[in-house]
mmCIF file of C-alpha atoms in Angstrom:
data_model
loop_
_atom_site.group_PDB
_atom_site.id
_atom_site.type_symbol
_atom_site.label_atom_id
_atom_site.label_comp_id
_atom_site.label_asym_id
_atom_site.label_seq_id
_atom_site.Cartn_x
_atom_site.Cartn_y
_atom_site.Cartn_z
ATOM 1 C CA UNK G 292 -5.816 43.603 39.711
ATOM 2 C CA UNK G 293 -6.396 48.159 39.489
ATOM 3 C CA UNK G 294 -3.585 49.261 37.613
ATOM 4 C CA UNK G 295 -4.914 52.862 37.602
ATOM 5 C CA UNK G 296 -3.050 55.624 39.438
ATOM 6 C CA UNK G 297 -4.935 57.801 41.597
ATOM 7 C CA UNK G 298 -5.183 61.691 41.462
ATOM 8 C CA UNK G 299 -3.030 62.383 43.841
ATOM 9 C CA UNK G 300 -0.619 59.787 42.482
ATOM 10 C CA UNK G 301 -0.932 61.712 38.782
ATOM 11 C CA UNK G 302 -1.180 65.247 40.196
ATOM 12 C CA UNK G 303 2.735 64.716 41.521
ATOM 13 C CA UNK G 304 3.251 62.929 38.138
ATOM 14 C CA UNK G 305 2.321 65.858 35.769
ATOM 15 C CA UNK G 306 3.853 67.832 39.642
ATOM 16 C CA UNK G 307 7.242 66.756 39.375
ATOM 17 C CA UNK G 308 8.225 66.395 35.265
ATOM 18 C CA UNK G 309 6.614 69.587 34.978
ATOM 19 C CA UNK G 310 8.606 71.100 37.440
ATOM 20 C CA UNK G 311 12.447 69.722 36.761
ATOM 21 C CA UNK G 312 11.771 70.536 32.940
ATOM 22 C CA UNK G 313 11.282 74.196 34.155
ATOM 23 C CA UNK G 314 13.456 74.494 36.560
ATOM 24 C CA UNK G 315 16.136 71.760 37.375
ATOM 25 C CA UNK G 316 17.026 71.954 33.123
ATOM 26 C CA UNK G 317 17.098 75.347 33.052
ATOM 27 C CA UNK G 318 20.891 75.251 34.927
ATOM 28 C CA UNK G 319 23.366 75.516 33.094
ATOM 29 C CA UNK G 320 25.092 72.604 32.261
ATOM 30 C CA UNK G 321 27.860 71.135 34.516
ATOM 31 C CA UNK G 322 30.569 68.617 35.175
ATOM 32 C CA UNK G 323 29.276 68.314 38.676
ATOM 33 C CA UNK G 324 25.280 69.188 40.037
ATOM 34 C CA UNK G 325 25.582 72.491 41.840
ATOM 35 C CA UNK G 326 24.339 72.833 45.848
ATOM 36 C CA UNK G 327 21.722 75.353 43.809
ATOM 37 C CA UNK G 328 19.900 71.898 41.462
ATOM 38 C CA UNK G 329 19.915 69.927 45.238
ATOM 39 C CA UNK G 330 17.758 72.734 47.254
ATOM 40 C CA UNK G 331 15.966 72.786 43.914
ATOM 41 C CA UNK G 332 15.236 69.162 44.917
ATOM 42 C CA UNK G 333 14.710 70.320 47.696
ATOM 43 C CA UNK G 334 12.071 72.325 47.709
ATOM 44 C CA UNK G 335 10.782 70.070 45.289
ATOM 45 C CA UNK G 336 10.584 67.244 48.084
ATOM 46 C CA UNK G 337 12.430 64.611 45.789
ATOM 47 C CA UNK G 338 15.376 64.244 48.986
ATOM 48 C CA UNK G 339 12.204 63.415 51.093
ATOM 49 C CA UNK G 340 9.908 62.052 49.317
ATOM 50 C CA UNK G 341 9.596 58.474 51.559
ATOM 51 C CA UNK G 342 10.483 60.062 54.507
ATOM 52 C CA UNK G 343 7.694 60.647 57.022
ATOM 53 C CA UNK G 344 6.538 63.539 57.498
ATOM 54 C CA UNK G 345 6.662 64.808 61.006
ATOM 55 C CA UNK G 346 10.514 64.568 60.063
ATOM 56 C CA UNK G 347 10.192 67.188 56.120
ATOM 57 C CA UNK G 348 9.414 64.405 53.716
ATOM 58 C CA UNK G 349 7.026 63.605 52.316
ATOM 59 C CA UNK G 350 5.166 60.623 53.875
ATOM 60 C CA UNK G 351 5.165 58.228 50.386
ATOM 61 C CA UNK G 352 4.629 55.028 49.575
ATOM 62 C CA UNK G 353 7.432 53.208 47.746
ATOM 63 C CA UNK G 354 4.928 52.627 45.353
ATOM 64 C CA UNK G 355 4.125 56.766 45.374
ATOM 65 C CA UNK G 356 7.726 57.792 46.020
ATOM 66 C CA UNK G 357 8.747 55.445 42.989
ATOM 67 C CA UNK G 358 6.146 57.364 40.167
ATOM 68 C CA UNK G 359 7.870 60.792 41.306
ATOM 69 C CA UNK G 360 11.509 59.279 40.361
ATOM 70 C CA UNK G 361 10.310 58.027 37.756
ATOM 71 C CA UNK G 362 8.731 61.543 36.110
ATOM 72 C CA UNK G 363 12.398 62.985 37.986
ATOM 73 C CA UNK G 364 14.214 60.695 35.195
ATOM 74 C CA UNK G 365 12.124 61.097 32.653
ATOM 75 C CA UNK G 366 12.372 65.341 33.096
ATOM 76 C CA UNK G 367 15.884 65.527 33.814
ATOM 77 C CA UNK G 368 18.351 65.345 31.002
ATOM 78 C CA UNK G 369 21.041 64.802 33.541
ATOM 79 C CA UNK G 370 20.427 60.799 35.126
ATOM 80 C CA UNK G 371 23.841 62.142 37.669
ATOM 81 C CA UNK G 372 21.928 64.666 39.585
ATOM 82 C CA UNK G 373 18.458 61.653 40.038
ATOM 83 C CA UNK G 374 20.867 58.833 40.556
ATOM 84 C CA UNK G 375 22.143 61.982 43.662
ATOM 85 C CA UNK G 376 18.956 62.351 44.712
ATOM 86 C CA UNK G 377 18.158 58.986 45.269
ATOM 87 C CA UNK G 378 20.906 56.821 46.263
ATOM 88 C CA UNK G 379 20.951 60.783 48.881
ATOM 89 C CA UNK G 380 17.262 59.919 49.156
ATOM 90 C CA UNK G 381 17.197 55.770 49.802
ATOM 91 C CA UNK G 382 20.698 54.691 50.830
ATOM 92 C CA UNK G 383 21.071 57.502 53.286
ATOM 93 C CA UNK G 384 18.431 58.743 55.514
ATOM 94 C CA UNK G 385 15.653 55.975 54.963
ATOM 95 C CA UNK G 386 17.856 54.039 57.158
ATOM 96 C CA UNK G 387 18.393 57.164 59.579
ATOM 97 C CA UNK G 388 14.612 57.046 59.338
ATOM 98 C CA UNK G 389 13.667 53.835 59.329
ATOM 99 C CA UNK G 390 16.740 52.530 62.668
ATOM 100 C CA UNK G 391 18.222 56.553 63.221
ATOM 101 C CA UNK G 392 16.894 57.525 67.683
ATOM 102 C CA UNK G 393 14.943 60.178 67.640
ATOM 103 C CA UNK G 394 17.066 62.885 68.554
ATOM 104 C CA UNK G 395 19.156 61.226 65.755
ATOM 105 C CA UNK G 396 15.729 62.035 63.359
ATOM 106 C CA UNK G 397 14.703 65.237 65.096
ATOM 107 C CA UNK G 398 18.429 66.684 63.826
ATOM 108 C CA UNK G 399 19.701 64.894 60.374
ATOM 109 C CA UNK G 400 15.866 64.623 58.319
ATOM 110 C CA UNK G 401 14.935 67.770 58.182
ATOM 111 C CA UNK G 402 18.536 68.399 56.886
ATOM 112 C CA UNK G 403 18.648 65.300 54.421
ATOM 113 C CA UNK G 404 14.822 66.136 53.118
ATOM 114 C CA UNK G 405 15.312 70.928 52.727
ATOM 115 C CA UNK G 406 18.536 69.545 50.467
ATOM 116 C CA UNK G 407 20.730 71.857 53.344
ATOM 117 C CA UNK G 408 22.336 68.798 53.543
ATOM 118 C CA UNK G 409 23.775 66.538 51.429
ATOM 119 C CA UNK G 410 24.265 61.818 51.911
ATOM 120 C CA UNK G 411 26.007 59.252 51.186
ATOM 121 C CA UNK G 412 26.431 56.034 52.301
ATOM 122 C CA UNK G 413 29.703 53.754 52.112
ATOM 123 C CA UNK G 414 29.437 50.333 52.388
ATOM 124 C CA UNK G 415 31.455 49.158 48.889
ATOM 125 C CA UNK G 416 35.172 47.963 49.935
ATOM 126 C CA UNK G 417 38.139 46.434 47.448
ATOM 127 C CA UNK G 418 37.187 43.041 47.901
ATOM 128 C CA UNK G 419 33.558 43.875 49.458
ATOM 129 C CA UNK G 420 31.393 44.376 46.406
ATOM 130 C CA UNK G 421 28.484 42.424 45.039
ATOM 131 C CA UNK G 422 30.479 40.238 48.753
ATOM 132 C CA UNK G 423 29.254 43.259 51.004
ATOM 133 C CA UNK G 424 29.425 41.414 53.836
ATOM 134 C CA UNK G 425 33.316 40.636 54.251
ATOM 135 C CA UNK G 426 33.368 43.707 55.059
ATOM 136 C CA UNK G 427 36.791 44.324 56.384
ATOM 137 C CA UNK G 428 36.009 47.670 58.471
ATOM 138 C CA UNK G 429 36.023 47.505 61.550
ATOM 139 C CA UNK G 430 34.542 49.862 64.754
ATOM 140 C CA UNK G 431 35.892 48.955 68.239
ATOM 141 C CA UNK G 432 33.622 49.411 71.456
ATOM 142 C CA UNK G 433 35.410 52.387 73.607
ATOM 143 C CA UNK G 434 33.570 53.346 76.392
ATOM 144 C CA UNK G 435 31.403 55.499 74.768
ATOM 145 C CA UNK G 436 32.063 55.479 70.798
ATOM 146 C CA UNK G 437 33.432 53.342 68.373
ATOM 147 C CA UNK G 438 36.890 53.427 66.871
ATOM 148 C CA UNK G 439 36.496 52.746 62.768
ATOM 149 C CA UNK G 440 39.263 51.822 60.790
ATOM 150 C CA UNK G 441 39.317 50.589 57.161
ATOM 151 C CA UNK G 442 38.832 51.545 52.965
ATOM 152 C CA UNK G 443 35.709 52.060 51.294
ATOM 153 C CA UNK G 444 35.853 51.903 47.854
ATOM 154 C CA UNK G 445 32.913 53.055 46.291
ATOM 155 C CA UNK G 446 31.317 56.267 48.373
ATOM 156 C CA UNK G 447 28.632 58.562 46.042
ATOM 157 C CA UNK G 448 28.143 61.781 46.629
ATOM 158 C CA UNK G 449 30.990 61.100 48.775
ATOM 159 C CA UNK G 450 33.500 64.261 48.068
ATOM 160 C CA UNK G 451 30.465 67.196 48.934
ATOM 161 C CA UNK G 452 28.287 65.276 51.236
ATOM 162 C CA UNK G 453 27.884 66.421 54.954
ATOM 163 C CA UNK G 454 26.310 63.023 56.252
ATOM 164 C CA UNK G 455 27.617 59.334 56.047
ATOM 165 C CA UNK G 456 25.905 55.825 56.798
ATOM 166 C CA UNK G 457 29.100 53.832 57.253
ATOM 167 C CA UNK G 458 28.931 50.076 57.837
ATOM 168 C CA UNK G 459 32.166 48.079 59.406
ATOM 169 C CA UNK G 460 32.465 45.696 61.342
ATOM 170 C CA UNK G 461 31.439 44.976 65.017
ATOM 171 C CA UNK G 462 32.466 41.917 65.561
ATOM 172 C CA UNK G 463 34.004 39.693 62.740
ATOM 173 C CA UNK G 464 33.513 36.205 63.761
ATOM 174 C CA UNK G 465 30.207 36.452 63.765
ATOM 175 C CA UNK G 466 29.888 37.424 59.884
ATOM 176 C CA UNK G 467 26.773 38.907 58.714
ATOM 177 C CA UNK G 468 25.467 39.440 62.485
ATOM 178 C CA UNK G 469 28.722 41.095 63.096
ATOM 179 C CA UNK G 470 27.922 44.712 60.937
ATOM 180 C CA UNK G 471 27.111 47.365 62.060
ATOM 181 C CA UNK G 472 25.843 50.819 59.947
ATOM 182 C CA UNK G 473 27.182 54.053 62.088
ATOM 183 C CA UNK G 474 26.399 58.123 61.325
ATOM 184 C CA UNK G 475 28.873 60.819 60.119
ATOM 185 C CA UNK G 476 29.672 63.721 59.440
ATOM 186 C CA UNK G 477 31.440 65.578 57.347
ATOM 187 C CA UNK G 478 34.163 66.783 59.719
ATOM 188 C CA UNK G 479 34.680 64.475 61.686
ATOM 189 C CA UNK G 480 38.507 64.415 62.533
ATOM 190 C CA UNK G 481 39.707 60.577 60.811
ATOM 191 C CA UNK G 482 37.161 60.325 58.049
ATOM 192 C CA UNK G 483 38.840 61.180 55.564
ATOM 193 C CA UNK G 484 38.612 61.538 51.628
ATOM 194 C CA UNK G 485 40.011 61.177 47.960
ATOM 195 C CA UNK G 486 40.204 63.105 45.403
ATOM 196 C CA UNK G 487 36.941 62.590 43.022
ATOM 197 C CA UNK G 488 37.808 59.833 40.742
ATOM 198 C CA UNK G 489 36.065 60.040 36.661
ATOM 199 C CA UNK G 490 33.436 57.612 35.825
ATOM 200 C CA UNK G 491 32.231 56.551 32.223
ATOM 201 C CA UNK G 492 28.681 56.979 33.088
ATOM 202 C CA UNK G 493 26.275 59.164 35.547
ATOM 203 C CA UNK G 494 29.461 61.876 34.976
ATOM 204 C CA UNK G 495 28.127 64.558 37.288
ATOM 205 C CA UNK G 496 27.240 61.689 40.702
ATOM 206 C CA UNK G 497 30.876 62.784 41.735
ATOM 207 C CA UNK G 498 32.878 59.641 44.429
ATOM 208 C CA UNK G 499 34.978 59.150 46.106
ATOM 209 C CA UNK G 500 37.081 56.767 48.233
ATOM 210 C CA UNK G 501 37.219 57.045 52.243
ATOM 211 C CA UNK G 502 39.663 55.787 55.297
ATOM 212 C CA UNK G 503 38.250 55.250 58.342
ATOM 213 C CA UNK G 504 41.755 56.260 60.238
ATOM 214 C CA UNK G 505 40.996 55.492 63.972
ATOM 215 C CA UNK G 506 38.306 57.565 63.364
ATOM 216 C CA UNK G 507 35.566 58.218 66.943
ATOM 217 C CA UNK G 508 32.265 58.105 66.093
ATOM 218 C CA UNK G 509 29.638 58.573 69.619
ATOM 219 C CA UNK G 510 27.831 55.492 70.477
ATOM 220 C CA UNK G 511 24.790 57.837 69.896
ATOM 221 C CA UNK G 512 25.831 57.743 65.909
ATOM 222 C CA UNK G 513 25.339 54.013 65.749
ATOM 223 C CA UNK G 514 22.276 53.221 63.456
ATOM 224 C CA UNK G 515 20.349 50.415 64.808
ATOM 225 C CA UNK G 516 21.594 47.450 67.368
ATOM 226 C CA UNK G 517 25.492 46.571 67.121
ATOM 227 C CA UNK G 518 24.958 43.956 65.091
ATOM 228 C CA UNK G 519 21.918 45.305 62.939
ATOM 229 C CA UNK G 520 24.132 46.637 60.110
ATOM 230 C CA UNK G 521 23.129 44.084 57.915
ATOM 231 C CA UNK G 522 19.062 44.178 58.394
ATOM 232 C CA UNK G 523 19.647 47.793 57.711
ATOM 233 C CA UNK G 524 22.073 47.348 55.063
ATOM 234 C CA UNK G 525 18.953 45.481 53.348
ATOM 235 C CA UNK G 526 16.140 47.173 53.931
ATOM 236 C CA UNK G 527 17.473 50.700 52.860
ATOM 237 C CA UNK G 528 18.421 47.596 48.693
ATOM 238 C CA UNK G 529 15.491 47.441 49.468
ATOM 239 C CA UNK G 530 14.038 50.639 48.987
ATOM 240 C CA UNK G 531 16.861 52.148 46.345
ATOM 241 C CA UNK G 532 16.354 48.811 44.145
ATOM 242 C CA UNK G 533 12.540 49.095 44.140
ATOM 243 C CA UNK G 534 12.126 52.991 44.123
ATOM 244 C CA UNK G 535 15.840 54.169 42.847
ATOM 245 C CA UNK G 536 15.626 52.291 39.245
ATOM 246 C CA UNK G 537 11.834 53.860 37.694
ATOM 247 C CA UNK G 538 14.361 56.790 36.982
ATOM 248 C CA UNK G 539 15.560 54.507 34.512
ATOM 249 C CA UNK G 540 11.906 54.049 33.438
ATOM 250 C CA UNK G 541 11.892 57.796 32.882
ATOM 251 C CA UNK G 542 14.711 57.612 30.572
ATOM 252 C CA UNK G 543 13.649 55.138 29.027
ATOM 253 C CA UNK G 544 10.792 56.225 28.384
ATOM 254 C CA UNK G 545 12.273 59.666 26.941
ATOM 255 C CA UNK G 546 14.882 57.998 25.442
ATOM 256 C CA UNK G 547 11.836 56.410 22.673
ATOM 257 C CA UNK G 548 10.148 60.001 22.480
ATOM 258 C CA UNK G 549 13.089 60.899 21.017
ATOM 259 C CA UNK G 550 14.465 57.859 18.642
ATOM 260 C CA UNK G 551 10.436 57.637 17.658
ATOM 261 C CA UNK G 552 10.113 61.530 16.941
ATOM 262 C CA UNK G 553 14.178 60.878 14.860
ATOM 263 C CA UNK G 554 12.864 58.333 12.614
ATOM 264 C CA UNK G 555 9.123 59.465 11.647
ATOM 265 C CA UNK G 556 11.407 62.940 10.474
ATOM 266 C CA UNK G 557 14.695 61.694 9.000
ATOM 267 C CA UNK G 558 14.172 60.251 5.298
ATOM 268 C CA UNK G 559 16.495 57.735 3.532
ATOM 269 C CA UNK G 560 15.903 56.870 0.074
ATOM 270 C CA UNK G 561 12.354 58.840 0.393
ATOM 271 C CA UNK G 562 10.734 57.937 3.177
ATOM 272 C CA UNK G 563 11.209 58.352 6.428
ATOM 273 C CA UNK G 564 12.981 55.729 7.989
ATOM 274 C CA UNK G 565 10.654 54.178 10.259
ATOM 275 C CA UNK G 566 8.660 53.270 7.884
ATOM 276 C CA UNK G 567 11.843 50.392 7.485
ATOM 277 C CA UNK G 568 11.237 47.389 9.241
ATOM 278 C CA UNK G 569 13.904 46.987 10.847
ATOM 279 C CA UNK G 570 13.776 50.564 12.952
ATOM 280 C CA UNK G 571 10.316 49.809 13.363
ATOM 281 C CA UNK G 572 10.446 46.720 14.844
ATOM 282 C CA UNK G 573 13.475 48.213 16.856
ATOM 283 C CA UNK G 574 11.702 50.422 18.369
ATOM 284 C CA UNK G 575 8.636 48.218 18.815
ATOM 285 C CA UNK G 576 11.984 45.895 21.512
ATOM 286 C CA UNK G 577 12.295 49.116 22.679
ATOM 287 C CA UNK G 578 8.279 49.628 24.057
ATOM 288 C CA UNK G 579 8.051 46.023 24.771
ATOM 289 C CA UNK G 580 11.613 46.474 27.335
ATOM 290 C CA UNK G 581 10.199 49.452 27.563
ATOM 291 C CA UNK G 582 6.130 48.063 29.669
ATOM 292 C CA UNK G 583 7.695 44.794 30.483
ATOM 293 C CA UNK G 584 9.768 46.517 33.029
ATOM 294 C CA UNK G 585 7.532 48.811 34.332
ATOM 295 C CA UNK G 586 5.657 47.039 34.984
ATOM 296 C CA UNK G 587 7.867 44.561 37.433
ATOM 297 C CA UNK G 588 8.778 46.709 39.354
ATOM 298 C CA UNK G 589 5.681 48.787 40.211
ATOM 299 C CA UNK G 590 4.203 45.336 41.236
ATOM 300 C CA UNK G 591 7.092 44.670 43.354
ATOM 301 C CA UNK G 592 7.297 48.670 45.277
ATOM 302 C CA UNK G 593 3.163 47.844 45.568
ATOM 303 C CA UNK G 594 4.286 44.238 47.943
ATOM 304 C CA UNK G 595 7.368 46.060 49.286
ATOM 305 C CA UNK G 596 4.231 48.871 50.565
ATOM 306 C CA UNK G 597 2.685 45.248 51.344
ATOM 307 C CA UNK G 598 4.834 43.834 53.736
ATOM 308 C CA UNK G 599 5.479 40.918 51.440
ATOM 309 C CA UNK G 600 9.054 39.078 51.591
ATOM 310 C CA UNK G 601 9.700 41.095 48.105
ATOM 311 C CA UNK G 602 12.625 39.479 47.262
ATOM 312 C CA UNK G 603 12.058 37.836 44.821
ATOM 313 C CA UNK G 604 10.441 40.585 42.816
ATOM 314 C CA UNK G 605 12.194 43.168 43.672
ATOM 315 C CA UNK G 606 15.374 41.419 42.053
ATOM 316 C CA UNK G 607 13.588 40.537 39.145
ATOM 317 C CA UNK G 608 12.298 44.478 38.369
ATOM 318 C CA UNK G 609 15.527 45.399 39.197
ATOM 319 C CA UNK G 610 17.111 43.145 36.834
ATOM 320 C CA UNK G 611 14.431 43.688 33.911
ATOM 321 C CA UNK G 612 15.186 47.968 34.037
ATOM 322 C CA UNK G 613 18.800 47.280 34.578
ATOM 323 C CA UNK G 614 19.361 45.149 30.483
ATOM 324 C CA UNK G 615 15.656 47.505 29.453
ATOM 325 C CA UNK G 616 17.610 50.303 29.709
ATOM 326 C CA UNK G 617 21.305 49.059 27.768
ATOM 327 C CA UNK G 618 19.440 47.348 25.021
ATOM 328 C CA UNK G 619 17.427 51.002 25.461
ATOM 329 C CA UNK G 620 20.837 52.840 24.872
ATOM 330 C CA UNK G 621 22.306 50.439 22.135
ATOM 331 C CA UNK G 622 19.170 50.307 20.368
ATOM 332 C CA UNK G 623 18.937 54.608 20.411
ATOM 333 C CA UNK G 624 22.299 55.412 19.251
ATOM 334 C CA UNK G 625 21.402 52.607 16.059
ATOM 335 C CA UNK G 626 18.326 54.733 15.054
ATOM 336 C CA UNK G 627 19.468 58.180 15.212
ATOM 337 C CA UNK G 628 22.968 56.395 13.135
ATOM 338 C CA UNK G 629 26.477 59.233 13.736
ATOM 339 C CA UNK G 630 24.153 61.573 15.879
ATOM 340 C CA UNK G 631 23.193 59.044 18.377
ATOM 341 C CA UNK G 632 27.285 58.371 18.125
ATOM 342 C CA UNK G 633 27.980 62.231 18.505
ATOM 343 C CA UNK G 634 27.506 63.773 21.529
ATOM 344 C CA UNK G 635 25.924 66.159 21.223
ATOM 345 C CA UNK G 636 22.799 65.511 21.279
ATOM 346 C CA UNK G 637 22.896 63.782 24.225
ATOM 347 C CA UNK G 638 21.744 59.864 23.134
ATOM 348 C CA UNK G 639 25.187 58.360 23.689
ATOM 349 C CA UNK G 640 24.967 59.462 27.267
ATOM 350 C CA UNK G 641 22.186 57.606 27.842
ATOM 351 C CA UNK G 642 24.066 54.684 27.285
ATOM 352 C CA UNK G 643 26.577 55.912 29.174
ATOM 353 C CA UNK G 644 24.380 56.221 32.293
ATOM 354 C CA UNK G 645 22.594 53.087 31.687
ATOM 355 C CA UNK G 646 25.381 50.451 32.292
ATOM 356 C CA UNK G 647 26.328 51.576 35.597
ATOM 357 C CA UNK G 648 22.780 50.185 36.415
ATOM 358 C CA UNK G 649 23.984 46.897 35.381
ATOM 359 C CA UNK G 650 26.251 47.565 38.043
ATOM 360 C CA UNK G 651 25.076 49.488 40.768
ATOM 361 C CA UNK G 652 22.664 48.042 44.116
ATOM 362 C CA UNK G 653 23.361 44.260 43.200
ATOM 363 C CA UNK G 654 25.026 44.216 40.104
ATOM 364 C CA UNK G 655 22.228 41.595 36.807
ATOM 365 C CA UNK G 656 24.584 38.084 37.470
ATOM 366 C CA UNK G 657 23.929 38.406 41.574
ATOM 367 C CA UNK G 658 20.163 38.848 41.325
ATOM 368 C CA UNK G 659 20.064 36.074 38.714
ATOM 369 C CA UNK G 660 21.945 34.190 41.560
ATOM 370 C CA UNK G 661 19.489 35.875 44.315
ATOM 371 C CA UNK G 662 16.488 34.518 41.737
ATOM 372 C CA UNK G 663 17.918 31.256 41.101
ATOM 373 C CA UNK G 664 18.522 30.854 45.106
ATOM 374 C CA UNK G 665 14.567 32.258 45.684
ATOM 375 C CA UNK G 666 13.664 29.272 42.923
ATOM 376 C CA UNK G 667 15.519 26.881 44.466
ATOM 377 C CA UNK G 668 18.054 26.218 42.756
#
């Protein structure tokens, strides 16, 4: 088994890291990232990493895409922008790239890859979170269009999105085989967005509720065949769970570097605090969790690229990364002490940004259930 990266992959990581540090971190920090920052992401190719080149993307494999996303998370201090870009790519652009019609792909993907448009995914409902196939949103065929009704409770990028991938039930009696995906453009009559709501972490990612009030969507805007929505969503989640979470590997790498530097420079009782076994061992544990999670994630991406059924491996990696990111955030705060707790230094923000990683793309509890099922339990 070869654990080395190709020269192209190393160059991609280095260039992404340097460009992100130079071009994005120089932007003024705000509560929500700006359209200018988004266009920079498009210019750097980050919004279309895995989209075929013929539609404006870069055509990378999951493994290479994850490597670039890791550099993005390491180089940029605002994980909200990193998350928004990755969600845009994996939950909006990739479903269109893999299940959209040629006309849809030709029209939409170049705009999504360039950063001209922002994409969002709308599936979560009040009573259909982890149980995403218990959807109450309905889509009824009416000639050459569908009439969609229902409410989505949590739509990341929603307040600023130009395009939405929305899932609704076209045949409730068929359960998950009765779900269908649709692409809806902003401004479509009947598509109503709430005001953005406040969150604990990933603060700069705008999120809102989405209502479908007899929203008419042309049949041509359907993703795949009627009833194929479960398959569309499952594939998008494989991309997201395998690749998006590499951004947290990048954040943990940056976090560990900061913690080690602080432990080397901060002195108490006449010596650097890193010389205290309690601090040193905490740093070792951070490194151990990071490297273990990294190996699981890249193995999952490699298997995904080989076309293998990689549900077990993807769930293992997603769970490992999420839990490592949260524990790493706690360790970093305790190492930095009052500086870690102080909002001026950005240490506590990494913990707040890590906590939702155990919730979105399937909760840690759900992934433990998936893993248990794969083990025959």
